[in-house]
mmCIF file of C-alpha atoms in Angstrom:
data_model
loop_
_atom_site.group_PDB
_atom_site.id
_atom_site.type_symbol
_atom_site.label_atom_id
_atom_site.label_comp_id
_atom_site.label_asym_id
_atom_site.label_seq_id
_atom_site.Cartn_x
_atom_site.Cartn_y
_atom_site.Cartn_z
ATOM 1 C CA ALA A 9 7.994 -9.453 13.530
ATOM 2 C CA GLN A 10 7.066 -9.305 10.142
ATOM 3 C CA ARG A 11 8.932 -8.031 7.185
ATOM 4 C CA VAL A 12 9.334 -6.723 3.870
ATOM 5 C CA THR A 13 12.633 -5.624 2.529
ATOM 6 C CA GLN A 14 12.906 -4.285 -0.938
ATOM 7 C CA PRO A 15 16.141 -3.392 -1.642
ATOM 8 C CA GLU A 16 16.346 -1.396 -5.202
ATOM 9 C CA LYS A 17 14.319 1.955 -4.716
ATOM 10 C CA LEU A 18 15.301 2.361 -8.369
ATOM 11 C CA LEU A 19 15.588 -0.020 -10.990
ATOM 12 C CA SER A 20 16.289 1.682 -14.902
ATOM 13 C CA VAL A 21 16.067 -1.171 -17.666
ATOM 14 C CA PHE A 22 15.144 -0.322 -21.603
ATOM 15 C CA LYS A 23 13.347 -1.588 -23.403
ATOM 16 C CA GLY A 24 13.232 -5.236 -23.711
ATOM 17 C CA ALA A 25 15.769 -6.771 -21.780
ATOM 18 C CA PRO A 26 14.580 -8.604 -18.562
ATOM 19 C CA VAL A 27 13.317 -7.045 -15.263
ATOM 20 C CA GLU A 28 13.848 -8.834 -11.574
ATOM 21 C CA LEU A 29 12.522 -6.513 -8.594
ATOM 22 C CA LYS A 30 13.662 -8.385 -5.831
ATOM 23 C CA CYS A 31 11.535 -8.645 -2.441
ATOM 24 C CA ASN A 32 12.668 -10.490 0.767
ATOM 25 C CA TYR A 33 10.248 -11.559 3.604
ATOM 26 C CA SER A 34 11.176 -11.886 7.176
ATOM 27 C CA TYR A 35 7.895 -13.818 9.015
ATOM 28 C CA SER A 36 7.115 -16.932 10.858
ATOM 29 C CA GLY A 37 5.072 -19.541 9.608
ATOM 30 C CA SER A 38 3.950 -19.529 6.157
ATOM 31 C CA PRO A 39 2.821 -15.966 4.205
ATOM 32 C CA GLU A 40 0.723 -14.163 1.637
ATOM 33 C CA LEU A 41 2.738 -12.197 -0.737
ATOM 34 C CA PHE A 42 1.609 -9.504 -2.871
ATOM 35 C CA TRP A 43 3.035 -7.140 -5.516
ATOM 36 C CA TYR A 44 0.874 -4.141 -6.329
ATOM 37 C CA VAL A 45 1.467 -1.166 -8.256
ATOM 38 C CA GLN A 46 1.424 2.053 -8.475
ATOM 39 C CA TYR A 47 1.155 3.539 -11.877
ATOM 40 C CA SER A 48 1.185 7.902 -13.169
ATOM 41 C CA ARG A 49 -1.303 9.451 -11.351
ATOM 42 C CA GLN A 50 -3.245 6.392 -10.934
ATOM 43 C CA ARG A 51 -4.061 4.794 -7.212
ATOM 44 C CA LEU A 52 -2.093 1.514 -5.788
ATOM 45 C CA GLN A 53 -3.322 -1.851 -7.746
ATOM 46 C CA LEU A 54 -3.101 -5.391 -7.353
ATOM 47 C CA LEU A 55 -0.109 -6.766 -9.578
ATOM 48 C CA LEU A 56 -0.432 -10.993 -8.141
ATOM 49 C CA ARG A 57 -0.700 -12.543 -5.254
ATOM 50 C CA HIS A 58 1.679 -16.012 -4.935
ATOM 51 C CA ILE A 59 -1.126 -18.314 -4.481
ATOM 52 C CA SER A 60 -3.114 -17.212 -7.823
ATOM 53 C CA ARG A 61 0.271 -18.553 -9.486
ATOM 54 C CA GLU A 62 -0.754 -16.269 -12.068
ATOM 55 C CA SER A 63 0.986 -13.720 -14.885
ATOM 56 C CA ILE A 64 -0.382 -10.724 -14.775
ATOM 57 C CA LYS A 65 1.379 -7.875 -18.526
ATOM 58 C CA GLY A 66 3.758 -10.554 -18.517
ATOM 59 C CA PHE A 67 4.926 -10.829 -14.849
ATOM 60 C CA THR A 68 5.524 -13.098 -12.846
ATOM 61 C CA ALA A 69 6.906 -13.601 -9.180
ATOM 62 C CA ASP A 70 8.018 -17.161 -7.384
ATOM 63 C CA LEU A 71 7.999 -17.395 -3.390
ATOM 64 C CA ASN A 72 10.848 -18.714 -2.573
ATOM 65 C CA LYS A 73 10.706 -20.205 1.287
ATOM 66 C CA GLY A 74 14.615 -21.454 1.284
ATOM 67 C CA GLU A 75 15.695 -17.927 0.788
ATOM 68 C CA THR A 76 12.483 -16.172 1.783
ATOM 69 C CA SER A 77 12.079 -14.471 -1.740
ATOM 70 C CA PHE A 78 9.104 -13.548 -4.215
ATOM 71 C CA HIS A 79 11.129 -11.558 -6.728
ATOM 72 C CA LEU A 80 8.913 -10.201 -9.348
ATOM 73 C CA LYS A 81 10.509 -10.689 -13.253
ATOM 74 C CA LYS A 82 9.719 -10.124 -16.792
ATOM 75 C CA PRO A 83 11.855 -11.404 -19.375
ATOM 76 C CA PHE A 84 10.386 -7.909 -21.582
ATOM 77 C CA ALA A 85 10.451 -5.163 -19.837
ATOM 78 C CA GLN A 86 7.744 -2.624 -21.965
ATOM 79 C CA GLU A 87 8.021 1.197 -21.396
ATOM 80 C CA GLU A 88 4.305 1.139 -19.910
ATOM 81 C CA ASP A 89 5.232 -0.749 -17.042
ATOM 82 C CA SER A 90 7.443 2.151 -15.949
ATOM 83 C CA ALA A 91 6.163 2.711 -12.160
ATOM 84 C CA MET A 92 6.556 2.038 -8.668
ATOM 85 C CA TYR A 93 6.591 -1.505 -7.315
ATOM 86 C CA TYR A 94 5.504 -2.779 -3.771
ATOM 87 C CA CYS A 95 5.929 -6.499 -2.256
ATOM 88 C CA ALA A 96 3.821 -6.453 0.624
ATOM 89 C CA LEU A 97 3.241 -9.233 2.886
ATOM 90 C CA SER A 98 0.208 -10.814 5.227
ATOM 91 C CA GLY A 99 -0.454 -13.210 7.911
ATOM 92 C CA PRO A 100 -2.195 -15.261 10.859
ATOM 93 C CA GLY A 101 1.268 -14.175 12.615
ATOM 94 C CA GLY A 102 0.700 -9.969 12.478
ATOM 95 C CA SER A 103 -3.341 -10.779 12.643
ATOM 96 C CA TYR A 104 -3.291 -11.219 8.541
ATOM 97 C CA ILE A 105 -2.339 -7.016 9.205
ATOM 98 C CA PRO A 106 -0.468 -6.276 5.441
ATOM 99 C CA THR A 107 3.070 -5.367 5.336
ATOM 100 C CA PHE A 108 4.304 -3.538 2.711
ATOM 101 C CA GLY A 109 8.142 -2.984 1.660
ATOM 102 C CA ARG A 110 9.792 0.657 0.757
ATOM 103 C CA GLY A 111 8.982 -0.015 -3.138
ATOM 104 C CA THR A 112 11.133 0.225 -6.394
ATOM 105 C CA SER A 113 11.133 2.879 -9.432
ATOM 106 C CA LEU A 114 10.868 0.951 -12.489
ATOM 107 C CA ILE A 115 12.002 3.108 -15.264
ATOM 108 C CA VAL A 116 11.984 1.000 -18.475
ATOM 109 C CA HIS A 117 13.271 3.830 -21.597
ATOM 110 C CA PRO A 118 12.391 3.811 -25.040
ATOM 111 C CA ASP B 23 -19.594 1.964 -8.727
ATOM 112 C CA GLY B 24 -18.187 0.019 -6.287
ATOM 113 C CA GLY B 25 -14.562 1.394 -4.353
ATOM 114 C CA ILE B 26 -13.323 3.090 -2.291
ATOM 115 C CA THR B 27 -13.955 7.872 -2.049
ATOM 116 C CA GLN B 28 -10.632 9.361 -0.818
ATOM 117 C CA SER B 29 -11.867 13.259 -0.154
ATOM 118 C CA PRO B 30 -10.311 15.649 -0.439
ATOM 119 C CA LYS B 31 -7.343 15.070 -2.932
ATOM 120 C CA TYR B 32 -5.441 18.111 -1.798
ATOM 121 C CA LEU B 33 -5.247 19.691 1.207
ATOM 122 C CA PHE B 34 -3.750 22.676 2.531
ATOM 123 C CA ARG B 35 -3.401 23.469 6.459
ATOM 124 C CA LYS B 36 -1.687 25.741 8.359
ATOM 125 C CA GLU B 37 0.292 24.730 11.309
ATOM 126 C CA GLY B 38 -1.478 23.830 14.227
ATOM 127 C CA GLN B 39 -4.944 22.953 12.991
ATOM 128 C CA ASN B 40 -5.995 19.259 12.531
ATOM 129 C CA VAL B 41 -7.688 18.020 9.728
ATOM 130 C CA THR B 42 -9.732 14.825 9.122
ATOM 131 C CA LEU B 43 -9.391 13.324 6.357
ATOM 132 C CA SER B 44 -12.528 11.200 4.786
ATOM 133 C CA CYS B 45 -12.695 7.387 3.539
ATOM 134 C CA GLU B 46 -15.458 5.516 2.066
ATOM 135 C CA GLN B 47 -15.984 2.482 1.064
ATOM 136 C CA ASN B 48 -18.942 0.813 -0.927
ATOM 137 C CA LEU B 49 -17.301 -2.976 -0.714
ATOM 138 C CA ASN B 50 -19.069 -4.293 2.095
ATOM 139 C CA HIS B 51 -15.799 -4.365 3.532
ATOM 140 C CA ASP B 52 -15.209 -4.933 6.787
ATOM 141 C CA ALA B 53 -11.515 -4.153 7.386
ATOM 142 C CA MET B 54 -10.449 -0.618 6.533
ATOM 143 C CA TYR B 55 -6.449 0.475 6.265
ATOM 144 C CA TRP B 56 -5.018 4.049 7.010
ATOM 145 C CA TYR B 57 -1.439 4.441 4.940
ATOM 146 C CA ARG B 58 1.272 7.375 4.603
ATOM 147 C CA GLN B 59 3.188 7.419 2.104
ATOM 148 C CA ASP B 60 6.257 9.267 1.946
ATOM 149 C CA PRO B 61 8.765 9.331 -1.164
ATOM 150 C CA GLY B 62 11.890 6.277 0.230
ATOM 151 C CA GLN B 63 10.340 4.176 2.664
ATOM 152 C CA GLY B 64 7.032 2.730 1.064
ATOM 153 C CA LEU B 65 3.467 2.641 3.183
ATOM 154 C CA ARG B 66 3.240 2.836 6.271
ATOM 155 C CA LEU B 67 0.275 1.927 8.605
ATOM 156 C CA ILE B 68 -0.990 4.556 10.586
ATOM 157 C CA TYR B 69 -4.457 2.925 12.240
ATOM 158 C CA TYR B 70 -7.048 0.178 11.163
ATOM 159 C CA SER B 71 -10.742 -1.032 12.020
ATOM 160 C CA GLN B 72 -10.922 -4.843 11.280
ATOM 161 C CA ILE B 73 -14.874 -4.558 12.364
ATOM 162 C CA VAL B 74 -17.563 -1.698 13.082
ATOM 163 C CA ASN B 75 -16.871 0.403 16.638
ATOM 164 C CA ASP B 76 -13.674 -1.101 16.843
ATOM 165 C CA PHE B 77 -9.509 0.244 15.454
ATOM 166 C CA GLN B 78 -5.924 -0.308 16.638
ATOM 167 C CA LYS B 79 -2.800 1.304 16.361
ATOM 168 C CA GLY B 80 -0.714 1.235 13.842
ATOM 169 C CA ASP B 81 3.176 1.689 13.290
ATOM 170 C CA ILE B 82 2.790 4.858 13.081
ATOM 171 C CA ALA B 83 -0.295 6.347 14.423
ATOM 172 C CA GLU B 84 1.219 9.337 17.478
ATOM 173 C CA GLY B 85 -0.386 12.800 16.737
ATOM 174 C CA TYR B 86 -2.915 10.808 14.523
ATOM 175 C CA SER B 87 -7.147 9.511 15.487
ATOM 176 C CA VAL B 88 -9.727 7.655 13.776
ATOM 177 C CA SER B 89 -13.347 6.347 14.116
ATOM 178 C CA ARG B 90 -15.390 4.148 12.696
ATOM 179 C CA GLU B 91 -18.594 4.389 13.419
ATOM 180 C CA LYS B 92 -19.895 3.288 9.884
ATOM 181 C CA LYS B 93 -18.811 0.471 8.424
ATOM 182 C CA GLU B 94 -19.016 2.609 4.959
ATOM 183 C CA SER B 95 -16.427 5.173 6.871
ATOM 184 C CA PHE B 96 -13.037 5.241 8.340
ATOM 185 C CA PRO B 97 -12.135 9.353 8.412
ATOM 186 C CA LEU B 98 -8.282 9.962 9.788
ATOM 187 C CA THR B 99 -7.984 12.772 11.869
ATOM 188 C CA VAL B 100 -4.328 14.872 11.237
ATOM 189 C CA THR B 101 -4.161 16.323 15.051
ATOM 190 C CA SER B 102 -1.680 19.579 15.943
ATOM 191 C CA ALA B 103 0.713 16.888 17.727
ATOM 192 C CA GLN B 104 1.398 14.980 14.391
ATOM 193 C CA LYS B 105 6.011 16.421 14.281
ATOM 194 C CA ASN B 106 5.111 15.361 10.452
ATOM 195 C CA PRO B 107 2.388 16.101 8.849
ATOM 196 C CA THR B 108 2.786 17.033 4.844
ATOM 197 C CA ALA B 109 2.570 13.479 2.866
ATOM 198 C CA PHE B 110 0.233 11.511 0.986
ATOM 199 C CA TYR B 111 -2.226 9.600 2.459
ATOM 200 C CA LEU B 112 -4.058 6.428 1.840
ATOM 201 C CA CYS B 113 -7.088 4.465 2.487
ATOM 202 C CA ALA B 114 -8.121 1.068 2.056
ATOM 203 C CA SER B 115 -10.111 -2.225 2.303
ATOM 204 C CA THR B 116 -10.354 -5.665 1.841
ATOM 205 C CA GLY B 117 -12.816 -8.398 2.435
ATOM 206 C CA LEU B 118 -11.279 -10.805 3.803
ATOM 207 C CA ALA B 119 -7.852 -11.209 5.814
ATOM 208 C CA GLY B 120 -5.044 -11.807 4.974
ATOM 209 C CA ARG B 121 -6.470 -10.902 1.035
ATOM 210 C CA GLU B 122 -5.813 -7.888 -1.858
ATOM 211 C CA LEU B 123 -6.621 -4.864 -0.614
ATOM 212 C CA PHE B 124 -8.232 -2.065 -2.227
ATOM 213 C CA PHE B 125 -6.670 1.619 -2.228
ATOM 214 C CA GLY B 126 -8.624 4.576 -2.718
ATOM 215 C CA GLU B 127 -6.691 7.807 -4.668
ATOM 216 C CA GLY B 128 -5.312 9.062 -1.930
ATOM 217 C CA SER B 129 -5.234 12.579 0.001
ATOM 218 C CA ARG B 130 -2.278 14.805 -0.220
ATOM 219 C CA LEU B 131 -2.061 16.794 2.908
ATOM 220 C CA THR B 132 0.217 20.330 2.994
ATOM 221 C CA VAL B 133 0.942 22.198 6.139
ATOM 222 C CA LEU B 134 2.022 24.970 5.570
#
């Protein structure tokens, strides 16, 4: 069975501090990993996906197959990064049905 | 303006009543999903449909029903059998299996 674990319910940092939101997964095979973000009063939207290897709003995430992790990182947090972040996984083993983690609430203080 | 539209945004119902949440998309996506979002529990899959006239149960399907008569529409009925229906419901769609999900704004159901 595929599973996504986000160990932190809440992450609280000050503006300018580095941020790392953790995501670990369980999956047999090669999964596709995603980070979704939900800002206050906005719909859930894709932040980035591992196959794109891109940086969005200063965030990056590297797929580590050895550690089965896909942690989201940003070197200098901004107040506008405050949001709910969800890690998600899909793959052929699960008929490409996306599975989400429980989410991490990021609060960036001024 | 392409996207996913959910309605109503807020809904109040008495215990024992069935309610239907609407989800419409004009993205020409084949796959559609219903998730339930509860604080601290993330998104849990209720039902999904990968093609018209076909749908499958997700992890928490008990007390819910769906239909997929048209590609654009995937309504969710919360029945009186659902023990704890008060929640935020999200509809999503995707054009390619395993690719980006597009979400609606959600429907908040409160059962009094």
